[in-house]
Coordinates of C-alpha atoms and ligand atoms in Angstrom, one line a residue:
X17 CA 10.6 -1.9 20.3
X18 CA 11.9 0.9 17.9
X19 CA 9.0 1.5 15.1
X20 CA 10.5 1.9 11.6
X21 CA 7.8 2.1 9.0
X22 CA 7.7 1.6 5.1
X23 CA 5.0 3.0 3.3
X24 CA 5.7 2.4 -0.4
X25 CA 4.0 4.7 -2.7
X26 CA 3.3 7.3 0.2
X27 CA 3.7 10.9 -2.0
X28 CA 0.3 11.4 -1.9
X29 CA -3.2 9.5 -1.3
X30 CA -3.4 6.7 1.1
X31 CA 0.1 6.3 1.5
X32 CA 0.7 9.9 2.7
X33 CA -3.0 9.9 4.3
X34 CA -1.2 6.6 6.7
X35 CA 2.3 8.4 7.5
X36 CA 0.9 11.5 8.9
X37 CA -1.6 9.3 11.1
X38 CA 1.5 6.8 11.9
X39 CA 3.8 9.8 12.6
X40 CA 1.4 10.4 15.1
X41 CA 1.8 7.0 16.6
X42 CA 5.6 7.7 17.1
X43 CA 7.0 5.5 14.1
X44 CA 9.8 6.5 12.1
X45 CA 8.4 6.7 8.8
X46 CA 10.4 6.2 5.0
X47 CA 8.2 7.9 2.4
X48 CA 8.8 5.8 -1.1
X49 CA 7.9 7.7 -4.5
X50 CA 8.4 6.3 -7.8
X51 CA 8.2 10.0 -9.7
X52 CA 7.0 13.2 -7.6
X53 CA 10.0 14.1 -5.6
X54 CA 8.1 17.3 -4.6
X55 CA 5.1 15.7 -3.3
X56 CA 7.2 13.6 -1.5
X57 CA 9.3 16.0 0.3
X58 CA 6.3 17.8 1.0
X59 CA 5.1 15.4 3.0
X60 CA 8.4 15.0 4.6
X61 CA 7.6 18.7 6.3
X62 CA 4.3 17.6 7.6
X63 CA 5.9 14.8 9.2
X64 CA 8.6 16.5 10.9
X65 CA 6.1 19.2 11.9
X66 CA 4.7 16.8 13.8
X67 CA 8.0 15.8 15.7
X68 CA 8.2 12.7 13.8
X69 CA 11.7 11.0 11.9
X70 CA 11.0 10.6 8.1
X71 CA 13.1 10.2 5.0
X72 CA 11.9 10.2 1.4
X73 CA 13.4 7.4 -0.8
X74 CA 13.1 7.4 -4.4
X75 CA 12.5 3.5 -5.6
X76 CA 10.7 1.8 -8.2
X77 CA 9.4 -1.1 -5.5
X78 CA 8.6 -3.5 -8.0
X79 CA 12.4 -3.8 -8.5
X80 CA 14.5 -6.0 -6.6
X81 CA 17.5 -4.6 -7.4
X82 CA 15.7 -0.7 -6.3
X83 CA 13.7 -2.4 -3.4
X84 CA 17.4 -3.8 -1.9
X85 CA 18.5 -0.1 -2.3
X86 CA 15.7 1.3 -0.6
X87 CA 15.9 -0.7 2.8
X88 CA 19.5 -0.6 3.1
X89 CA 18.7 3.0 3.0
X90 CA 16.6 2.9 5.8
X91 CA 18.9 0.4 8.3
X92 CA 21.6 3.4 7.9
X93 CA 19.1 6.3 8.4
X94 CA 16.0 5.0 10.8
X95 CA 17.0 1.5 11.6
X96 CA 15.8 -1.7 10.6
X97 CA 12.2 -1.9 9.2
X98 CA 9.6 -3.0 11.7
X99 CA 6.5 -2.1 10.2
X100 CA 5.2 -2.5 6.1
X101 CA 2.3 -0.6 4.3
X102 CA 2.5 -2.3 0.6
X103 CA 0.4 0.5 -1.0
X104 CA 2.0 1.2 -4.1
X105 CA -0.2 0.6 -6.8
X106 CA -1.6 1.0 -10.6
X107 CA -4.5 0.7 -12.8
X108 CA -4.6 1.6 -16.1
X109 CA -7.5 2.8 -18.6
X110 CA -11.0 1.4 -18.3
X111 CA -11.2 -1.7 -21.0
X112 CA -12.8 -4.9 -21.7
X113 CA -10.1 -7.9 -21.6
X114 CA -9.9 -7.9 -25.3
X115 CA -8.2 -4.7 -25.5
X116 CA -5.5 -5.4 -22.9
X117 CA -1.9 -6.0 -23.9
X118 CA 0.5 -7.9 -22.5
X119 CA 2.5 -5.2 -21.4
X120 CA -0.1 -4.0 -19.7
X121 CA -0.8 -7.2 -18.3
X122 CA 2.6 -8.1 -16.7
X123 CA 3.0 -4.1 -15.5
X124 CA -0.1 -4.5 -13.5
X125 CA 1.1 -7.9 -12.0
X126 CA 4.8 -6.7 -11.4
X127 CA 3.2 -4.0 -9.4
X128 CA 0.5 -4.6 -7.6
X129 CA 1.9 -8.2 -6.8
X130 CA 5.2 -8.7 -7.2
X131 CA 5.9 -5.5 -6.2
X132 CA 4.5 -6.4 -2.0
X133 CA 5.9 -9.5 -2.2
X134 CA 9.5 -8.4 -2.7
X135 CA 9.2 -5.6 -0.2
X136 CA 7.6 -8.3 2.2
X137 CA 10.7 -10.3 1.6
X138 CA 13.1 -7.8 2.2
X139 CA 11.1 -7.0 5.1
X140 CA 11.2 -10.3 6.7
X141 CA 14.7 -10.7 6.4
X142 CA 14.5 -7.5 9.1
X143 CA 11.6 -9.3 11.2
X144 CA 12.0 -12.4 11.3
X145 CA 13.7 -14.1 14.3
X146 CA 15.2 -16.7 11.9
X147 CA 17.1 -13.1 10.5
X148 CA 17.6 -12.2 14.1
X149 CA 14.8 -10.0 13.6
X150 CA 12.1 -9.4 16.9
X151 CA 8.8 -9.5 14.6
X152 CA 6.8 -7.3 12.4
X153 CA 3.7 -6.1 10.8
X154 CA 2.9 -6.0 7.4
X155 CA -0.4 -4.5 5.7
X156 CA -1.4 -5.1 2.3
X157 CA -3.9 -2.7 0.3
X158 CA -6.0 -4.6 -1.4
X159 CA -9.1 -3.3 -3.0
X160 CA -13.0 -4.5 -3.4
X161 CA -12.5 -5.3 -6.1
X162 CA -10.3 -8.3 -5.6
X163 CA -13.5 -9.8 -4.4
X164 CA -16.1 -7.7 -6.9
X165 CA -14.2 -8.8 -10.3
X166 CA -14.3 -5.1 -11.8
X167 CA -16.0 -6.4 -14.7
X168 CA -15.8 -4.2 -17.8
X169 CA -13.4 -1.9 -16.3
X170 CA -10.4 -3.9 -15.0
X171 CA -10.0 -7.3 -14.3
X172 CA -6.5 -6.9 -14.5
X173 CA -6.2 -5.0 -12.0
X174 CA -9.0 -7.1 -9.9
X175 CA -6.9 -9.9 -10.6
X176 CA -4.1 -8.8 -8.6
X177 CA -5.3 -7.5 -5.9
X178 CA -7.0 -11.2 -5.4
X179 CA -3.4 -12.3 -5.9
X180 CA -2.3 -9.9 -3.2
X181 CA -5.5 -11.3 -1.1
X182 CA -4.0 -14.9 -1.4
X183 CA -0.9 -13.4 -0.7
X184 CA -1.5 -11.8 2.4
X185 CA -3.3 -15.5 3.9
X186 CA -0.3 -17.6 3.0
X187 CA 2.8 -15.2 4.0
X188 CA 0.3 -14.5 7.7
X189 CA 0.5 -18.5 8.4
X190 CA 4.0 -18.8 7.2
X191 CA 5.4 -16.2 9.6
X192 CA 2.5 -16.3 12.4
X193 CA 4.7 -18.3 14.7
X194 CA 7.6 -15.6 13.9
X195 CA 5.9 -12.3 15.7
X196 CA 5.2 -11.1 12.4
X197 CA 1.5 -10.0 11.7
X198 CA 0.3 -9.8 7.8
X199 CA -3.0 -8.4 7.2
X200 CA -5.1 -6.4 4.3
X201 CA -7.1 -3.3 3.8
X202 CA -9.8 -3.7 0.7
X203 CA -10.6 -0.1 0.3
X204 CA -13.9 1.0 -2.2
X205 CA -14.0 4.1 -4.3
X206 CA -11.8 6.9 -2.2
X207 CA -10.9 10.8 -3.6
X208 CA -7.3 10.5 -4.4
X209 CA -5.8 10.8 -7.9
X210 CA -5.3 7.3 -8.9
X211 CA -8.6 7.3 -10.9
X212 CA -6.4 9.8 -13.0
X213 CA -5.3 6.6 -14.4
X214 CA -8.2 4.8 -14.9
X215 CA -9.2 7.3 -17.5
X216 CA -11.8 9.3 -15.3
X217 CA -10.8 11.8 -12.6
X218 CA -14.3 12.0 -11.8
X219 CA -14.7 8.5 -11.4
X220 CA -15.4 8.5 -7.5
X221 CA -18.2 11.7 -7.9
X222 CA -19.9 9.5 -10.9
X223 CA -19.7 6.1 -8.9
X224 CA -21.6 7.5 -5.4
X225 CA -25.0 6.6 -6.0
X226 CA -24.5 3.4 -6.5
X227 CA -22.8 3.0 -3.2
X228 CA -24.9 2.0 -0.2
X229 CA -23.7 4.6 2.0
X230 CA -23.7 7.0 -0.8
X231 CA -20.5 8.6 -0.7
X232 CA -16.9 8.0 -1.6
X233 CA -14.9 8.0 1.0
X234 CA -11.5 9.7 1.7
X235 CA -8.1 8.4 2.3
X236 CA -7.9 9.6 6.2
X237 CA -10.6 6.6 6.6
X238 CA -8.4 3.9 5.2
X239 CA -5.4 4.9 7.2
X240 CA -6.9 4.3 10.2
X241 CA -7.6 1.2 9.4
X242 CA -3.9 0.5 7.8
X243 CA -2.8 2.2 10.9
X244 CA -4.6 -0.2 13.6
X245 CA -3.6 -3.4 11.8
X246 CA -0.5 -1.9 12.7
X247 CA 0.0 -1.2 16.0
X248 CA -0.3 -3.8 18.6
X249 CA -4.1 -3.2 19.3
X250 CA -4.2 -5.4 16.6
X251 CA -2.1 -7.9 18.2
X252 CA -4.2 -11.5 17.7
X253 CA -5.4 -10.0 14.1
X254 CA -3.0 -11.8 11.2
X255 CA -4.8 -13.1 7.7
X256 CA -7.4 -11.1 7.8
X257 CA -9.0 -8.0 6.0
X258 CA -10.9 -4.6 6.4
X259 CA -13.1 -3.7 3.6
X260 CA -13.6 0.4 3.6
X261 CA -16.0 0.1 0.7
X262 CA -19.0 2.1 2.4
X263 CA -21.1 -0.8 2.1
X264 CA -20.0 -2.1 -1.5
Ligands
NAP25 P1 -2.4 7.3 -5.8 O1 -2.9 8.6 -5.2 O2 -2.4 7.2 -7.3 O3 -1.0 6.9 -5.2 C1 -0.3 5.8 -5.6 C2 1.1 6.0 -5.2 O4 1.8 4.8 -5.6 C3 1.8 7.1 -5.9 O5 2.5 7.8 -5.0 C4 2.7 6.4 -6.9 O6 3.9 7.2 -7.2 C5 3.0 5.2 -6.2 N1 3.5 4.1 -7.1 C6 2.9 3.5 -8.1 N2 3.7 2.6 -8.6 C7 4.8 2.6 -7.8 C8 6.0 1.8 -7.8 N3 6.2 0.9 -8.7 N4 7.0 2.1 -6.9 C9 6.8 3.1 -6.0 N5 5.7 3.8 -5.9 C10 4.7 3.6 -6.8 O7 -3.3 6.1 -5.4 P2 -4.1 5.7 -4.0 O8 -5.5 5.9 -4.3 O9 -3.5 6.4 -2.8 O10 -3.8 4.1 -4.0 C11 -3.0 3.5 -3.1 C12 -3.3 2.1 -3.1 O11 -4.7 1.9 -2.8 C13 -3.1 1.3 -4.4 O12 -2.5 0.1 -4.1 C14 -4.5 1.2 -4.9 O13 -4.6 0.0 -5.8 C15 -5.3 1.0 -3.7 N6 -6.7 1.3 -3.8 C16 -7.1 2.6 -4.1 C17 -8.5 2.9 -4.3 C18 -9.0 4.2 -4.7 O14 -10.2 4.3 -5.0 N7 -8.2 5.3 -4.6 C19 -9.4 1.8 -4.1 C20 -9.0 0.6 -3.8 C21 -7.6 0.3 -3.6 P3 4.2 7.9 -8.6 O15 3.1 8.9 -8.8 O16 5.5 8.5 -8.4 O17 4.1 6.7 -9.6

């Protein structure tokens, strides 16, 4: 079968950590940016060093309307989607519930929630045989914190990744009969620049000694993991989720 992958928010971080390992594995990759052309086409070059097939997509993939845009893109320039890394994410400043908005509120949960499950759709309607499609897998990135609660911090952002936990059960048994895998990485604290966000670049440095293997750990170690889920080694694994949390 022809691998197509979709790696939504894949400029940088995880999501570009996982396409240079997939491009490896002989998938043809989409890179999805929100913002950072640059980054992303940077990227791009690293993949086609490696004698890969890659296009960079601008989307918003919280938004249907963007999301529909973005995989019709791909059936004309790779072929139908086979293969789905939800990764796109946010978290915003370190606060105590009282000092959330609603804004804030509903941004976290269009896009860290709604945002997989709409790419997930689109994707199914690619995978699934009832679409004429010949199966799939789908990975969701999750975080510890969907199970740790991020008291103090974030539980907004908690919140939804325990949404996109419950999420990733349901949609597996839905589609398990369909050749379609659905499974979850729940990484810990890992170097990349989304604790810019948080308030705290130096979050991850700060945060080591209080993790049991005493480091943070690096976004190289999650893609492998968002990288075996997908291939067909994983091939009786649906549901289910690997926590990178270095012990946490
Ligand atoms: P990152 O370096 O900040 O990268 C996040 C990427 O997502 C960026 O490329 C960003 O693009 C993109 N993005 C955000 N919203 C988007 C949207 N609506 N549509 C398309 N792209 C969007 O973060 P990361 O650390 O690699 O995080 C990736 C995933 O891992 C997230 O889901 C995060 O919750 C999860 N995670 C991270 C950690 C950690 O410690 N780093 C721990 C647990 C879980 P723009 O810059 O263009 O917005």
């Amino acid at each position: 079968m022809e691998k197509v992958l979709l790696i939504t928010g894949s400029s940088r971080g995880i999501g570009a950590a996982t396409a240079l390992l997939a491009a490896r594995e002989g998938y043809r990759i989409c890179i999805n940016y929100q913002s950072d052309h640059e980054a992303a086409e940077r990227i791009c070059d690293q993949i086609r060093e490696l004698g890969a097939q890659v296009i960079a997509v601008q989307a918003d993939a919280s938004d249907e309307d963007q999301v529909i845009a973005l995989f019709a893109r791909i059936d004309a320039e790779l072929g139908p989607v086979t293969a789905l890394v939800n990764n796109a994410g946010t978290v915003a400043q370190a606060s105590r519930l009282e000092e959330m908005s609603e804004i804030r509120l509903l941004r976290m949960m269009k896009t860290n929630v709604v945002g997989p499950m709409l790419c997930a759709k689109h994707a199914l309607l690619r995978m699934s045989p009832r679409h004429g499609g010949k199966g799939g897998s789908i990975v969701n990135v999750s975080s510890v914190a969907a199970r740790l609660g991020s008291p103090g911090e974030y539980v907004d952002y908690a919140a939804s990744k325990g949404a996109l936990d419950t999420f990733t059960i349901g949609l597996a048994r839905e589609v398990a009969g369909e050749g379609i895998r659905v499974n979850a990485v729940r990484p810990g604290y890992i170097f990349t620049d989304f604790h810019v966000l948080s308030g705290d670049p130096q979050r991850v440095n700060k945060l080591e000694p209080g993790i049991p293997m005493g480091r943070g750990g690096v976004a190289e170690e999650v893609a492998e993991a968002i990288v075996w889920l997908l291939s067909d080694k994983a091939s009786y694994a649906t549901g289910t989720f690997i926590d990178l949390g270095g012990g946490r």
